[in-house]
Each structure stands twice: as C-alpha cells, then as structure tokens.
Amino acid sequence: MAQNCDWLLTNVRLATMVDNGVPYGEIESGAVALHDGLIVYAGPEAGMQEITADQQRDCHGQWATPGLVDCHTHLVYGGDRAREFEMRLQGRSYEDISRSGGGIASTVKHTREASEELLFEQASRRAKCLLEEGVTTLEIKSGYGLNLEQELKMLRVARRLGEELPVTVRTTFLGAHALPPEFAATDGDPRDAYIQLVCEQMIPAVADAGLADAVDVFCEGIGFSPAQCERVFKAAQAVGLPVKGHVEQLSDLKGARLAASYGALSVDHIEYLAEDDIPVIAKAGSVAVLLPGAFYFLNEQQKPPIAALREHNVPMAVATDLNHGTSPIASLLLAMNQAAVLFGLTPEEALRGTTRNGALALGLQNKGLLATGFDADIALWDIAHPSELTYAVNMNRPSKVWQGGQCVYSS
Ligand code: NIG
Ligand code: FE
C-alpha cells in the first residue's frame, strides 16, 4: 500500500549537504517527502517507493537546500549605535569606544529602558529579514540586560520570536558579555564580583525558568578573563547547560582551548586562534563559528586560521553575529559571501556552514541536512547552481520555504 505524506516535492535538485564526497551532496533528479514535520524521503525520484501526498509540487528543476541556520545572533537589543560608527570612522577603535562607556554598555542602557513589547517588535523586524532569505533556525543571545530581571526579559523576547514566527529559536544566556555599569565602583575586582552574581544567581535562575539552551561568554580584554569564563562554564555545567564562547576575537587569550575543555558546542569569532590550539578544538568536537560580518564591519585585519581548521577537520559554521555594534547585518547570505571573499571559504563550505555545521553549533543533530528522518526544514531556490547563494549579493530569495513540515512561505 502506498505511504501517504503531507507534502511531496518532485523534479527537484537536492543540495542535501550530506558529506558523501559528492559536491553539495547533490542528487540531480530528486524528490522529497515530508510528513509530521520530518523528511520521510529525500533521494532520487527514480528510487522512490510509491508515495501519495496531500499536497504535491513539481519543482521544475529548482534546487532544494536544508533551511538555513543562523547560529550566532544578538538580534534582541534596544537603541542604536550609528553615532559610534561615525566615531570609528573618525579614527577611534571599537575597544577604545567600549572602554569609554560606549559599545555594549550603551546598548545595555537602551535595552534596559525598552519595554518587552518594543524589544519584541524591533527584534521581530530583524528576524524577518533573516527569514526572508530561507533561515528556519536562529540562535539569539541575551547579554544586553546584565542583571537577572533584564536578562530574563531578553530571553523571553527571544523565545516569543520562536513562538510567533515560523522559525526554530535557540536561546543562549550571555550574562558574561560586559561589566554592568552599576558594578564599576565595586571594591576589589568588579568583574569577579559580577561573575559571582552570574554564576550563583543568574545561571541557576535562567536554567530554572527554562529560558536558555546554552551559556556563552565574552573572553576578551574588554570582556572577561579566562579564569572568570571558566567559573561561568562550571556554573553552566552544574545546571546541565552546554557552553559556547566568544573567543580570540580581538586577541589570543586561549579562550577557545578553555571552552573546548568544557566540551563547547562552538568557539566563535576565532580570528586570533593559534594553530596549535586547533587539535584541542578538533578533539572536543566543537564547531568553529566564523563571523565575517563583524570582521568586515570592524575592518579587522587578522583572519581566522581557515587552512588549519580544514586540515584538522574542524566543522566550520558561518553566522551573521547580527548586533548593532559589530555586525548590523541582517543577511545570512551576505555572511556566506563575506566568508568566501574575506576568509576564503568555498561556496560549498559556506553553505555547509549555514546548514549542517550551523545546526551542529547549536547541538541540533536533527537539522541541516536533506535526509530521511531529519526535520522538514527546506528552502527551494530558483537558481542554476547552489554556488549562486554564496556568489551573489542581495539577488537570491527562496521561492518556497518549509519549516517543521509546514509551507511557511511561497512566492
Ligand atoms: O559578537 N564580541 C562581543 N559581542 C558582540 C558585540 C556586541 C556589541 O558590540 O554590542 C560580538 O561581536
Ligand atoms: Fe557575538
């Protein structure tokens, strides 16, 4: 008896992204069947058993890719930082602006002042820009609240985006992002005092509320020291949350090595990563998340060690880092182009970085491939070849998108 499914797509070229030696894991004359939110068949149309479907589409040779995954964003925030952009163009550095009370601290002020509703409205506009490009999974970090109440507010907004928009949202608690202004005058090391609050009160409360899927840190001279980050990793471990790290973005503090020793899902930025730390990351299975938008926007010169990451088979993801200080870029396809032009990724690596490896950076084993049993997140593109997604800027939009098995967009 024929199996029945919700959707059957035929006459479709599949960029399955399965790493089987065939570029893009291509299947030329393919078919995909979706049922109950899962892919129940993805393979050659000729090899498919008899399947009936509630809805069937001839895709006329268009390409299907896994729905895109933006695995690193800070898209919930208040205020804007255009004035700082002007200051930087007049010669001041990101670190200098940050040390004089601008940077993250200015966003903290505006995020705290904003109502939950306003943050939601503004963030949902940014998220929709990503969704229009075929993003079906999105990570959102807190880190502009810097006290329990305000961090919870940000995380609630992030969760609500996942409830009200057709996208899977993973939330990350980034309490250790910057020193909150009210701690500046604390006796002793104010950063140690704040980290104590993060570890003893904020992480347990965030975990209790079920509002975070992971814990992140900013390990940097203008952020927190490796010893302080390690305390955060230990506290995350104690409540069973996986860790990630903003590491080696502006200097080499050995944050990646530290994060890897806590089994980090990902080590992010890594422009200053030393080559001899790479085997440690490879062994831990952490994903290297490349954020070329921040590199571009800060006009950085130091590039991540791509060749060595490749050599050690470290999976590389690509994300927008969408935030208004270092990467006001609401386009994952542009981030793929930047990863190719600025860092030398191949278009195939860039697409793997926003599909399978983006999913792995979030611990989502069931996403990022077109394969039987995987989540039915799919983007359909009217293109001649998947390299076009990385090659062209602002030219490609999906013709259809399925998220969790539902057709959520159709042109
Ligand atoms: O990923 N590096 C730290 N955090 C962000 C920047 C945040 C900001 O400047 O507001 C980043 O680049
Ligand atoms: Fe970031």
Short mmCIF file of C-alpha atoms and ligand atoms in Angstrom, two decimals:
data_model
loop_
_atom_site.label_atom_id
_atom_site.label_comp_id
_atom_site.label_asym_id
_atom_site.label_seq_id
_atom_site.Cartn_x
_atom_site.Cartn_y
_atom_site.Cartn_z
CA MET A 1 0.00 0.00 0.00
CA ALA A 2 1.28 3.47 -0.88
CA GLN A 3 2.59 5.52 2.03
CA ASN A 4 0.75 8.84 2.44
CA CYS A 5 2.56 12.03 3.39
CA ASP A 6 1.81 15.72 3.85
CA TRP A 7 3.99 17.05 1.02
CA LEU A 8 5.75 15.52 -1.94
CA LEU A 9 8.20 17.57 -3.99
CA THR A 10 9.25 16.09 -7.30
CA ASN A 11 11.52 17.14 -10.17
CA VAL A 12 13.81 18.88 -7.69
CA ARG A 13 17.60 19.08 -7.50
CA LEU A 14 18.76 18.37 -3.99
CA ALA A 15 21.73 20.00 -2.27
CA THR A 16 21.39 17.50 0.56
CA MET A 17 24.66 18.75 2.15
CA VAL A 18 25.33 15.14 3.17
CA ASP A 19 29.13 14.88 3.29
CA ASN A 20 29.50 11.93 0.92
CA GLY A 21 32.20 13.20 -1.41
CA VAL A 22 29.70 14.48 -3.99
CA PRO A 23 29.76 18.31 -4.10
CA TYR A 24 26.85 19.67 -2.05
CA GLY A 25 25.68 16.05 -1.60
CA GLU A 26 23.84 16.66 -4.86
CA ILE A 27 21.05 14.46 -6.13
CA GLU A 28 20.15 15.66 -9.59
CA SER A 29 16.68 14.29 -10.22
CA GLY A 30 15.37 14.19 -6.72
CA ALA A 31 12.22 14.01 -4.68
CA VAL A 32 11.46 14.93 -1.08
CA ALA A 33 8.54 13.72 1.00
CA LEU A 34 7.54 15.39 4.26
CA HIS A 35 5.29 14.03 6.97
CA ASP A 36 4.54 15.12 10.52
CA GLY A 37 7.37 17.64 10.50
CA LEU A 38 10.00 15.20 9.26
CA ILE A 39 11.63 14.32 5.95
CA VAL A 40 10.40 10.81 5.23
CA TYR A 41 12.20 10.58 1.88
CA ALA A 42 14.99 12.58 0.26
CA GLY A 43 16.65 10.90 -2.68
CA PRO A 44 16.45 10.09 -6.35
CA GLU A 45 12.94 10.36 -7.74
CA ALA A 46 13.51 7.12 -9.61
CA GLY A 47 14.30 5.17 -6.45
CA MET A 48 11.27 6.35 -4.52
CA GLN A 49 8.65 3.85 -3.44
CA GLU A 50 5.06 4.69 -4.20
CA ILE A 51 4.08 7.71 -2.09
CA THR A 52 0.81 9.61 -2.13
CA ALA A 53 0.62 13.11 -0.72
CA ASP A 54 -1.95 15.62 0.46
CA GLN A 55 -0.02 18.26 -1.46
CA GLN A 56 2.30 17.56 -4.36
CA ARG A 57 4.53 20.03 -6.26
CA ASP A 58 6.52 19.68 -9.43
CA CYS A 59 9.56 21.90 -8.68
CA HIS A 60 10.60 22.23 -12.35
CA GLY A 61 14.26 21.51 -11.61
CA GLN A 62 14.66 24.12 -8.87
CA TRP A 63 17.19 23.45 -6.10
CA ALA A 64 16.24 22.47 -2.57
CA THR A 65 18.63 23.08 0.31
CA PRO A 66 18.19 22.49 4.02
CA GLY A 67 16.57 25.54 5.67
CA LEU A 68 19.36 27.93 6.64
CA VAL A 69 20.65 28.13 10.21
CA ASP A 70 21.97 31.41 11.66
CA CYS A 71 23.76 30.02 14.70
CA HIS A 72 25.04 33.25 16.30
CA THR A 73 23.00 36.45 16.68
CA HIS A 74 22.34 39.14 19.24
CA LEU A 75 19.22 40.42 17.50
CA VAL A 76 17.27 41.44 20.59
CA TYR A 77 18.54 44.88 21.61
CA GLY A 78 17.42 48.44 22.23
CA GLY A 79 18.77 51.72 20.88
CA ASP A 80 21.20 52.16 18.04
CA ARG A 81 24.94 52.71 17.63
CA ALA A 82 25.15 54.68 14.40
CA ARG A 83 26.93 57.51 16.22
CA GLU A 84 29.69 55.11 17.29
CA PHE A 85 30.08 54.07 13.69
CA GLU A 86 30.79 57.72 12.90
CA MET A 87 33.31 57.85 15.76
CA ARG A 88 35.09 54.81 14.45
CA LEU A 89 35.29 56.36 11.01
CA GLN A 90 36.89 59.39 12.64
CA GLY A 91 39.63 57.14 13.95
CA ARG A 92 38.53 55.70 17.30
CA SER A 93 38.69 51.93 17.80
CA TYR A 94 35.89 49.60 18.93
CA GLU A 95 37.86 48.80 22.09
CA ASP A 96 38.53 52.47 22.83
CA ILE A 97 34.84 53.37 22.45
CA SER A 98 33.91 50.42 24.63
CA ARG A 99 36.35 51.43 27.40
CA SER A 100 34.91 54.95 27.48
CA GLY A 101 31.36 53.81 28.19
CA GLY A 102 30.12 53.29 24.64
CA GLY A 103 29.85 49.96 22.92
CA ILE A 104 27.99 47.19 24.71
CA ALA A 105 27.35 49.47 27.72
CA SER A 106 25.36 51.91 25.61
CA THR A 107 23.20 49.10 24.25
CA VAL A 108 22.68 47.84 27.80
CA LYS A 109 21.26 51.21 28.81
CA HIS A 110 18.80 51.30 25.91
CA THR A 111 17.84 47.65 26.22
CA ARG A 112 17.05 48.08 29.91
CA GLU A 113 14.92 51.12 29.15
CA ALA A 114 12.95 49.38 26.39
CA SER A 115 9.68 47.61 27.13
CA GLU A 116 9.43 43.92 26.38
CA GLU A 117 6.87 44.70 23.71
CA LEU A 118 9.12 47.23 21.96
CA LEU A 119 12.08 44.85 22.05
CA PHE A 120 9.88 42.15 20.55
CA GLU A 121 8.63 44.39 17.74
CA GLN A 122 12.10 45.59 16.82
CA ALA A 123 13.68 42.14 17.05
CA SER A 124 10.92 40.56 15.02
CA ARG A 125 11.61 43.01 12.18
CA ARG A 126 15.26 41.96 12.18
CA ALA A 127 14.39 38.28 12.40
CA LYS A 128 12.02 38.62 9.43
CA CYS A 129 14.91 39.91 7.28
CA LEU A 130 16.73 36.64 8.02
CA LEU A 131 13.64 34.51 7.45
CA GLU A 132 13.09 36.08 4.01
CA GLU A 133 16.40 34.51 2.98
CA GLY A 134 15.37 30.99 3.96
CA VAL A 135 16.52 30.92 7.59
CA THR A 136 14.49 28.35 9.51
CA THR A 137 16.65 28.13 12.65
CA LEU A 138 18.06 31.03 14.59
CA GLU A 139 20.13 31.41 17.73
CA ILE A 140 19.59 34.52 19.86
CA LYS A 141 21.79 35.57 22.77
CA SER A 142 20.98 37.68 25.77
CA GLY A 143 23.77 39.88 27.12
CA TYR A 144 22.45 43.42 26.95
CA GLY A 145 20.47 43.18 30.20
CA LEU A 146 23.28 42.22 32.59
CA ASN A 147 21.05 41.74 35.60
CA LEU A 148 18.69 38.87 36.24
CA GLU A 149 15.44 40.67 35.52
CA GLN A 150 16.70 42.25 32.30
CA GLU A 151 18.42 39.12 31.02
CA LEU A 152 15.20 37.17 31.60
CA LYS A 153 13.34 39.88 29.69
CA MET A 154 15.64 39.44 26.68
CA LEU A 155 15.39 35.67 26.77
CA ARG A 156 11.58 35.82 26.96
CA VAL A 157 11.56 38.05 23.88
CA ALA A 158 13.81 35.57 22.08
CA ARG A 159 11.59 32.62 23.00
CA ARG A 160 8.49 34.52 21.90
CA LEU A 161 10.05 35.12 18.48
CA GLY A 162 10.25 31.35 18.11
CA GLU A 163 6.60 31.01 19.12
CA GLU A 164 5.22 33.72 16.85
CA LEU A 165 7.45 33.44 13.78
CA PRO A 166 7.99 30.36 11.60
CA VAL A 167 11.49 29.66 12.90
CA THR A 168 13.12 27.44 15.49
CA VAL A 169 14.81 29.71 18.04
CA ARG A 170 17.60 28.54 20.33
CA THR A 171 18.40 30.92 23.14
CA THR A 172 21.80 31.47 24.74
CA PHE A 173 22.44 33.17 28.06
CA LEU A 174 25.33 35.65 27.67
CA GLY A 175 25.35 37.28 31.09
CA ALA A 176 29.17 37.39 30.92
CA HIS A 177 29.12 39.82 28.00
CA ALA A 178 30.25 43.04 29.70
CA LEU A 179 30.55 44.57 33.14
CA PRO A 180 27.26 46.21 34.11
CA PRO A 181 27.78 49.91 34.91
CA GLU A 182 26.49 49.55 38.49
CA PHE A 183 29.41 47.21 39.26
CA ALA A 184 32.11 49.64 38.15
CA ALA A 185 32.63 51.07 41.64
CA THR A 186 32.65 47.69 43.43
CA ASP A 187 35.63 47.16 45.78
CA GLY A 188 38.21 44.61 44.65
CA ASP A 189 37.82 43.29 41.10
CA PRO A 190 34.35 44.39 39.95
CA ARG A 191 34.45 41.76 37.21
CA ASP A 192 34.96 38.99 39.75
CA ALA A 193 32.04 40.33 41.76
CA TYR A 194 29.78 40.39 38.73
CA ILE A 195 30.85 36.89 37.66
CA GLN A 196 29.89 35.68 41.11
CA LEU A 197 26.39 37.03 40.53
CA VAL A 198 26.26 35.42 37.07
CA CYS A 199 27.32 32.04 38.45
CA GLU A 200 25.48 31.92 41.75
CA GLN A 201 22.22 33.62 40.89
CA MET A 202 21.69 34.30 37.22
CA ILE A 203 22.61 30.93 35.68
CA PRO A 204 20.58 28.87 38.17
CA ALA A 205 17.56 31.19 37.74
CA VAL A 206 17.75 31.22 33.95
CA ALA A 207 18.03 27.43 33.96
CA ASP A 208 15.09 27.14 36.38
CA ALA A 209 12.97 29.29 34.11
CA GLY A 210 13.90 27.05 31.17
CA LEU A 211 14.77 30.12 29.14
CA ALA A 212 18.24 29.19 27.85
CA ASP A 213 19.55 26.34 25.73
CA ALA A 214 23.23 27.23 26.23
CA VAL A 215 25.58 29.60 28.06
CA ASP A 216 28.09 31.89 26.33
CA VAL A 217 30.90 34.23 27.49
CA PHE A 218 32.91 37.10 26.02
CA CYS A 219 36.51 36.06 26.75
CA GLU A 220 38.48 39.21 25.91
CA GLY A 221 40.40 42.10 27.42
CA ILE A 222 37.23 44.22 27.26
CA GLY A 223 35.13 41.25 28.37
CA PHE A 224 36.15 38.63 30.94
CA SER A 225 39.37 36.77 31.69
CA PRO A 226 39.78 33.05 31.02
CA ALA A 227 39.62 32.39 34.78
CA GLN A 228 36.31 34.28 35.02
CA CYS A 229 34.96 32.49 31.93
CA GLU A 230 35.91 29.16 33.46
CA ARG A 231 33.77 29.95 36.50
CA VAL A 232 30.84 30.57 34.14
CA PHE A 233 31.46 27.28 32.32
CA LYS A 234 31.48 25.42 35.63
CA ALA A 235 28.19 27.03 36.68
CA ALA A 236 26.65 26.12 33.31
CA GLN A 237 27.84 22.57 33.67
CA ALA A 238 26.29 22.38 37.14
CA VAL A 239 22.83 23.10 35.71
CA GLY A 240 23.36 20.89 32.66
CA LEU A 241 23.62 23.62 30.02
CA PRO A 242 26.15 23.33 27.17
CA VAL A 243 28.63 26.17 26.66
CA LYS A 244 29.90 28.34 23.80
CA GLY A 245 32.40 31.18 23.71
CA HIS A 246 33.18 34.49 22.03
CA VAL A 247 36.88 33.77 21.92
CA GLU A 248 40.02 35.10 20.24
CA GLN A 249 38.08 37.88 18.51
CA LEU A 250 40.48 40.74 19.26
CA SER A 251 43.38 38.94 20.98
CA ASP A 252 44.58 35.44 21.85
CA LEU A 253 43.61 34.69 25.46
CA LYS A 254 43.33 30.92 24.89
CA GLY A 255 39.58 31.09 25.35
CA ALA A 256 38.93 28.54 22.60
CA ARG A 257 41.14 25.96 24.26
CA LEU A 258 39.38 26.61 27.56
CA ALA A 259 35.89 26.37 26.03
CA ALA A 260 36.85 23.17 24.23
CA SER A 261 37.95 21.65 27.52
CA TYR A 262 34.35 22.14 28.68
CA GLY A 263 33.05 20.39 25.55
CA ALA A 264 31.87 23.65 23.98
CA LEU A 265 29.28 23.33 21.24
CA SER A 266 31.16 26.07 19.43
CA VAL A 267 34.02 28.53 19.59
CA ASP A 268 33.04 31.74 17.86
CA HIS A 269 34.97 34.53 16.06
CA ILE A 270 38.48 32.95 16.49
CA GLU A 271 40.37 35.42 14.31
CA TYR A 272 43.32 35.24 16.74
CA LEU A 273 43.13 31.48 17.31
CA ALA A 274 46.62 29.94 17.44
CA GLU A 275 47.17 26.97 15.17
CA ASP A 276 48.40 24.74 17.98
CA ASP A 277 45.05 25.15 19.77
CA ILE A 278 43.19 23.66 16.82
CA PRO A 279 43.80 19.96 17.62
CA VAL A 280 42.21 20.56 21.04
CA ILE A 281 39.09 22.01 19.38
CA ALA A 282 39.01 19.16 16.88
CA LYS A 283 39.21 16.60 19.66
CA ALA A 284 36.39 18.25 21.63
CA GLY A 285 34.16 18.25 18.53
CA SER A 286 33.42 21.96 18.89
CA VAL A 287 32.26 23.82 15.80
CA ALA A 288 34.32 26.84 14.67
CA VAL A 289 31.78 29.62 14.09
CA LEU A 290 33.05 32.23 11.64
CA LEU A 291 31.56 35.70 11.87
CA PRO A 292 32.86 37.59 8.85
CA GLY A 293 30.27 40.36 9.28
CA ALA A 294 31.96 41.57 12.48
CA PHE A 295 35.40 41.22 10.86
CA TYR A 296 34.18 43.32 7.94
CA PHE A 297 32.34 45.93 9.99
CA LEU A 298 35.24 46.47 12.42
CA ASN A 299 37.63 46.49 9.46
CA GLU A 300 39.78 43.89 11.19
CA GLN A 301 42.93 42.56 9.57
CA GLN A 302 43.60 39.29 11.40
CA LYS A 303 41.84 36.38 9.69
CA PRO A 304 40.83 33.09 11.30
CA PRO A 305 43.17 30.16 10.52
CA ILE A 306 40.92 28.57 7.89
CA ALA A 307 43.53 26.30 6.27
CA ALA A 308 44.49 24.78 9.62
CA LEU A 309 40.84 24.33 10.64
CA ARG A 310 40.27 22.49 7.37
CA GLU A 311 43.36 20.37 7.88
CA HIS A 312 42.10 19.23 11.28
CA ASN A 313 38.55 18.64 10.01
CA VAL A 314 37.03 21.13 12.43
CA PRO A 315 33.48 21.78 11.21
CA MET A 316 33.12 25.45 10.25
CA ALA A 317 29.84 27.33 10.58
CA VAL A 318 29.03 30.80 9.26
CA ALA A 319 26.67 33.20 11.04
CA THR A 320 25.69 36.87 10.94
CA ASP A 321 26.53 37.86 14.57
CA LEU A 322 23.64 40.29 13.98
CA ASN A 323 24.04 43.07 16.57
CA HIS A 324 24.21 46.80 16.14
CA GLY A 325 27.74 47.29 17.49
CA THR A 326 29.89 44.99 15.40
CA SER A 327 27.65 43.47 12.75
CA PRO A 328 24.48 45.38 11.83
CA ILE A 329 23.94 42.89 9.02
CA ALA A 330 20.60 41.08 8.80
CA SER A 331 21.61 38.85 5.90
CA LEU A 332 22.94 35.32 6.25
CA LEU A 333 23.50 35.07 2.50
CA LEU A 334 25.75 38.14 2.74
CA ALA A 335 27.66 36.49 5.62
CA MET A 336 28.23 33.49 3.30
CA ASN A 337 29.58 35.80 0.62
CA GLN A 338 31.82 37.55 3.17
CA ALA A 339 33.09 34.19 4.44
CA ALA A 340 34.12 33.35 0.88
CA VAL A 341 35.56 36.72 -0.15
CA LEU A 342 37.21 37.68 3.15
CA PHE A 343 38.14 34.29 4.64
CA GLY A 344 38.48 32.11 1.53
CA LEU A 345 35.73 29.58 2.21
CA THR A 346 34.47 27.77 -0.85
CA PRO A 347 30.78 28.35 -1.66
CA GLU A 348 30.15 24.76 -0.62
CA GLU A 349 31.85 25.31 2.75
CA ALA A 350 29.84 28.49 3.19
CA LEU A 351 26.56 26.65 2.56
CA ARG A 352 27.60 23.79 4.83
CA GLY A 353 28.39 26.49 7.39
CA THR A 354 24.83 27.79 7.33
CA THR A 355 23.17 24.37 7.18
CA ARG A 356 24.69 21.27 8.78
CA ASN A 357 27.51 22.92 10.69
CA GLY A 358 25.28 25.76 11.89
CA ALA A 359 22.91 23.14 13.27
CA LEU A 360 25.77 21.29 14.99
CA ALA A 361 26.95 24.55 16.59
CA LEU A 362 23.54 24.60 18.30
CA GLY A 363 23.58 20.92 19.21
CA LEU A 364 20.72 20.28 16.77
CA GLN A 365 21.65 16.87 15.41
CA ASN A 366 18.36 16.59 13.56
CA LYS A 367 18.72 19.66 11.38
CA GLY A 368 20.81 20.91 8.50
CA LEU A 369 20.65 18.01 6.03
CA LEU A 370 18.10 16.84 3.48
CA ALA A 371 17.96 13.25 4.60
CA THR A 372 15.39 10.77 5.82
CA GLY A 373 14.46 11.30 9.47
CA PHE A 374 15.69 14.91 9.60
CA ASP A 375 13.47 17.87 10.46
CA ALA A 376 11.49 19.07 7.47
CA ASP A 377 13.14 22.50 7.16
CA ILE A 378 13.69 23.17 3.47
CA ALA A 379 14.30 26.13 1.18
CA LEU A 380 13.58 25.96 -2.55
CA TRP A 381 15.60 28.23 -4.85
CA ASP A 382 15.20 29.18 -8.49
CA ILE A 383 18.93 29.04 -9.24
CA ALA A 384 21.12 27.12 -11.67
CA HIS A 385 23.62 26.00 -9.02
CA PRO A 386 23.93 26.28 -5.21
CA SER A 387 27.21 28.24 -5.50
CA GLU A 388 24.99 31.19 -6.51
CA LEU A 389 23.79 31.51 -2.93
CA THR A 390 27.31 32.49 -1.83
CA TYR A 391 28.30 34.30 -5.01
CA ALA A 392 25.57 36.88 -5.46
CA VAL A 393 24.70 39.64 -3.00
CA ASN A 394 21.05 40.53 -2.49
CA MET A 395 19.91 38.67 -5.57
CA ASN A 396 18.53 35.44 -4.16
CA ARG A 397 15.42 34.72 -2.17
CA PRO A 398 13.82 31.30 -1.78
CA SER A 399 10.74 30.62 -3.86
CA LYS A 400 9.30 28.45 -1.07
CA VAL A 401 10.21 27.55 2.49
CA TRP A 402 9.04 24.70 4.71
CA GLN A 403 9.69 24.89 8.42
CA GLY A 404 8.80 21.97 10.65
CA GLY A 405 6.99 20.41 7.69
CA GLN A 406 4.72 23.42 7.07
CA CYS A 407 4.99 25.53 3.96
CA VAL A 408 5.58 28.91 5.62
CA TYR A 409 6.49 30.94 2.55
CA SER A 410 5.59 30.75 -1.10
CA SER A 411 6.39 33.41 -3.71
O1 NIG B 1 29.85 39.23 18.90
N1 NIG B 1 32.06 40.41 21.00
C1 NIG B 1 31.15 40.60 21.74
N2 NIG B 1 29.87 40.67 21.41
C2 NIG B 1 29.37 41.10 20.16
C3 NIG B 1 29.41 42.58 20.05
C4 NIG B 1 28.40 43.17 20.88
C5 NIG B 1 28.31 44.68 20.78
O2 NIG B 1 29.28 45.39 20.44
O3 NIG B 1 27.20 45.12 21.07
C6 NIG B 1 30.07 40.40 19.01
O4 NIG B 1 30.81 41.00 18.21
FE FE B 2 28.59 37.77 19.01
#
